[in-house]
Short mmCIF file of C-alpha atoms in Angstrom, two decimals:
data_model
loop_
_atom_site.label_atom_id
_atom_site.label_comp_id
_atom_site.label_asym_id
_atom_site.label_seq_id
_atom_site.Cartn_x
_atom_site.Cartn_y
_atom_site.Cartn_z
CA MET A 1 177.29 36.84 123.18
CA ASP A 2 177.18 40.07 121.07
CA GLU A 3 180.79 41.22 120.81
CA GLU A 4 179.84 44.82 121.71
CA LEU A 5 177.95 43.50 124.75
CA ARG A 6 181.01 41.48 125.78
CA SER A 7 183.17 44.54 125.63
CA LEU A 8 180.63 46.62 127.56
CA THR A 9 180.12 44.00 130.22
CA GLU A 10 183.82 43.72 130.83
CA ARG A 11 184.17 47.48 131.10
CA LEU A 12 181.18 47.84 133.42
CA ARG A 13 182.24 44.93 135.60
CA THR A 14 185.38 46.88 136.40
CA GLU A 15 183.52 50.08 136.86
CA SER A 16 181.09 48.50 139.26
CA GLY A 17 183.87 46.81 141.25
CA GLY A 18 182.45 43.43 140.36
CA SER A 19 179.65 43.97 142.78
CA ALA A 20 176.75 41.56 143.47
CA ALA A 21 174.40 44.24 142.04
CA TYR A 22 176.25 44.05 138.75
CA ASP A 23 175.95 40.23 138.67
CA ARG A 24 172.28 40.46 139.34
CA LEU A 25 171.69 43.08 136.71
CA LEU A 26 173.67 41.11 134.15
CA ALA A 27 171.72 37.93 134.94
CA THR A 28 168.25 39.65 134.81
CA ASP A 29 166.09 38.50 131.85
CA GLY A 30 162.97 40.54 132.43
CA PRO A 31 162.74 43.73 130.47
CA ASP A 32 160.53 45.41 132.98
CA ALA A 33 163.25 44.96 135.66
CA LEU A 34 165.81 46.42 133.29
CA ALA A 35 163.50 49.34 132.46
CA THR A 36 163.04 50.01 136.17
CA VAL A 37 166.72 50.62 136.50
CA LEU A 38 166.42 53.49 134.06
CA THR A 39 163.76 55.34 136.17
CA GLU A 40 164.73 54.55 139.71
CA PRO A 41 166.57 57.36 141.50
CA GLY A 42 170.06 56.74 142.77
CA GLN A 43 171.05 54.07 140.20
CA PRO A 44 174.83 54.33 139.25
CA LEU A 45 175.70 55.18 135.64
CA TRP A 46 177.09 51.75 134.95
CA ALA A 47 173.79 50.20 135.85
CA ARG A 48 171.78 52.59 133.70
CA GLU A 49 174.15 51.92 130.81
CA LEU A 50 173.92 48.12 131.06
CA ALA A 51 170.18 48.16 131.35
CA ALA A 52 169.69 50.61 128.43
CA PHE A 53 172.13 48.62 126.25
CA ARG A 54 170.46 45.30 126.89
CA LEU A 55 167.03 46.80 126.28
CA GLY A 56 168.30 48.44 123.06
CA LEU A 57 169.54 45.13 121.74
CA ALA A 58 166.16 43.60 122.55
CA GLY A 59 164.35 46.36 120.64
CA ASP A 60 162.63 47.77 123.67
CA ARG A 61 162.04 51.45 123.00
CA ARG A 62 162.05 52.33 126.73
CA ALA A 63 165.82 52.45 126.29
CA PHE A 64 165.70 55.26 123.80
CA GLU A 65 166.15 58.32 125.98
CA ALA A 66 168.95 56.78 128.03
CA LEU A 67 170.85 55.59 124.97
CA VAL A 68 170.58 59.06 123.35
CA LEU A 69 172.07 60.64 126.43
CA LEU A 70 174.89 58.10 126.45
CA LEU A 71 175.49 58.69 122.69
CA ASN A 72 176.59 62.21 123.58
CA HIS A 73 178.62 61.29 126.69
CA ARG A 74 182.14 62.58 127.23
CA ASP A 75 183.46 59.01 127.55
CA PRO A 76 183.90 57.54 124.03
CA PRO A 77 183.30 53.87 125.01
CA ARG A 78 179.86 54.87 126.27
CA CYS A 79 179.13 56.66 123.07
CA ALA A 80 180.22 53.65 121.00
CA SER A 81 178.08 51.22 123.01
CA ALA A 82 175.00 53.52 122.82
CA ALA A 83 175.44 53.87 119.02
CA HIS A 84 175.61 50.11 118.74
CA ALA A 85 172.38 49.66 120.70
CA LEU A 86 170.56 52.50 119.00
CA ALA A 87 171.31 51.07 115.54
CA ARG A 88 169.55 47.87 116.66
CA LEU A 89 166.71 49.51 118.67
CA GLY A 90 164.59 50.30 115.61
CA ASP A 91 163.14 53.45 117.09
CA PRO A 92 162.12 55.99 114.34
CA ARG A 93 163.29 58.90 116.54
CA THR A 94 166.91 57.64 116.46
CA ALA A 95 168.04 59.35 113.25
CA ARG A 96 166.58 62.72 114.17
CA ALA A 97 168.19 62.54 117.58
CA ALA A 98 171.58 61.52 116.07
CA ALA A 99 171.39 64.33 113.49
CA ALA A 100 170.71 66.87 116.24
CA LEU A 101 173.72 65.66 118.18
CA ALA A 102 176.00 65.61 115.15
CA THR A 103 175.14 69.20 114.16
CA ASN A 104 175.25 70.65 117.69
CA GLU A 105 178.34 72.93 117.61
CA LEU A 106 178.31 73.16 121.44
CA ARG A 107 178.90 69.36 121.58
CA VAL A 108 180.98 68.78 118.46
CA ALA A 109 183.73 67.19 120.52
CA TYR A 110 181.37 64.26 121.04
CA ALA A 111 179.86 64.12 117.50
CA LEU A 112 182.02 61.23 116.17
CA HIS A 113 179.63 58.46 117.19
CA PRO A 114 176.41 60.27 116.15
CA VAL A 115 178.05 60.79 112.71
CA ARG A 116 178.87 57.09 112.43
CA LEU A 117 175.44 56.10 113.62
CA LEU A 118 173.81 58.29 110.94
CA THR A 119 175.90 56.58 108.37
CA GLU A 120 174.91 53.14 109.54
CA LEU A 121 171.20 54.06 109.72
CA ARG A 122 171.10 55.49 106.17
CA ALA A 123 168.09 57.54 107.17
CA PRO A 124 166.88 60.65 105.25
CA GLU A 125 168.48 62.84 107.97
CA ALA A 126 171.91 61.42 107.49
CA VAL A 127 173.14 63.19 104.34
CA PRO A 128 172.02 66.74 105.30
CA ALA A 129 173.41 66.35 108.77
CA LEU A 130 176.84 65.02 107.63
CA ILE A 131 177.07 67.77 105.02
CA THR A 132 176.39 70.44 107.63
CA THR A 133 178.87 69.01 110.12
CA LEU A 134 181.58 68.52 107.54
CA ARG A 135 181.22 72.01 106.11
CA ARG A 136 181.71 73.49 109.62
CA ARG A 137 184.85 71.29 110.01
CA LEU A 138 186.43 72.82 106.97
CA ARG A 139 187.12 76.05 108.68
CA PRO A 140 190.84 76.95 109.17
CA HIS A 141 192.41 75.27 112.21
CA ASP A 142 189.40 73.29 113.15
CA PRO A 143 190.51 70.71 115.78
CA TYR A 144 187.85 68.08 115.16
CA ARG A 145 189.54 66.15 112.31
CA ARG A 146 188.23 62.78 113.45
CA VAL A 147 184.65 64.13 113.16
CA ALA A 148 185.46 65.56 109.75
CA LEU A 149 186.96 62.36 108.55
CA ALA A 150 183.97 60.33 109.72
CA CYS A 151 181.69 62.75 107.78
CA VAL A 152 183.77 62.32 104.65
CA GLU A 153 183.75 58.53 104.98
CA GLY A 154 180.09 58.45 105.74
CA LEU A 155 179.16 60.58 102.78
CA GLY A 156 181.15 58.38 100.59
CA GLU A 157 179.34 55.30 101.91
CA LEU A 158 176.00 56.89 101.43
CA GLY A 159 176.88 57.90 97.97
CA ASP A 160 174.45 60.79 97.61
CA PRO A 161 175.26 63.38 94.89
CA ARG A 162 174.21 66.18 97.26
CA ALA A 163 177.52 65.62 99.06
CA GLU A 164 179.75 66.27 96.03
CA PRO A 165 180.26 70.05 96.61
CA VAL A 166 181.42 69.65 100.26
CA LEU A 167 183.53 66.67 99.49
CA THR A 168 185.20 68.66 96.70
CA GLU A 169 185.98 71.39 99.19
CA ALA A 170 187.44 68.70 101.51
CA LEU A 171 189.99 67.92 98.84
CA ALA A 172 191.84 71.08 99.78
CA HIS A 173 192.48 69.79 103.37
CA PRO A 174 195.53 67.39 103.47
CA ALA A 175 194.10 65.39 106.36
CA LEU A 176 190.90 64.70 104.47
CA ALA A 177 191.98 64.73 100.85
CA GLU A 178 192.67 61.00 100.37
CA ALA A 179 189.37 60.03 102.01
CA ALA A 180 187.52 62.68 100.00
CA VAL A 181 188.90 61.33 96.72
CA ARG A 182 187.59 57.79 97.67
CA ALA A 183 184.27 59.30 98.81
CA LEU A 184 183.77 61.24 95.50
CA ALA A 185 184.56 58.06 93.55
CA ARG A 186 181.65 56.32 95.17
CA ILE A 187 179.14 59.03 94.19
CA PRO A 188 177.27 58.33 90.95
CA ARG A 189 178.03 60.97 88.33
CA GLN A 190 175.25 62.88 86.64
CA ARG A 191 174.84 61.82 83.00
CA GLY A 192 177.13 63.80 80.74
CA SER A 193 179.14 65.32 83.61
CA ARG A 194 182.79 64.91 84.29
CA ARG A 195 184.03 65.32 87.81
CA ARG A 196 187.22 67.43 88.10
CA VAL A 197 189.51 66.64 90.98
CA PRO A 198 192.23 69.29 91.78
CA GLY A 199 195.63 68.01 90.99
CA GLN A 200 194.59 65.64 88.24
CA ASP A 201 195.59 66.30 84.62
CA GLY A 202 193.08 66.94 81.88
#
């Protein structure tokens, strides 16, 4: 069993109270039956999440909208499970949706998993979205340091030279400086250029 699926099923078993409906849904093999759970009124959140997650792992794009909603949920485990499924869904809309969530300042408290998903997808939308999100997090007294750190780490992993200016700015923030140094080291230098890191001699 997929490890993320194992974690999700244990969490949702508790949430559902170990009901017979949960057992039936977990045992269901037919994608149409799972997709019906996403559209039927009155279905509990745990059922929609389980159905969407399983469809996502199977590459069934009927799960897309439900997974995007869960990606921006206030409950971090739901966000993490949705990101895992979306990364495997293979829907071309995923990166655009994740970028919109990552850069939405009204929902920045829930941007951590969209940022991580963008890094995993390595789509064209990823670098611009992470740069935008990180630049906003460099304001004085910004409380969303985990989001900022995920952006720094993601930009380092993506290794795109466009990220160099904002990562250089991040060096001035003690909570981000170490990660920013590592991220900058992963970005290819332009021929003939020499990257200056504040605090280094020479």
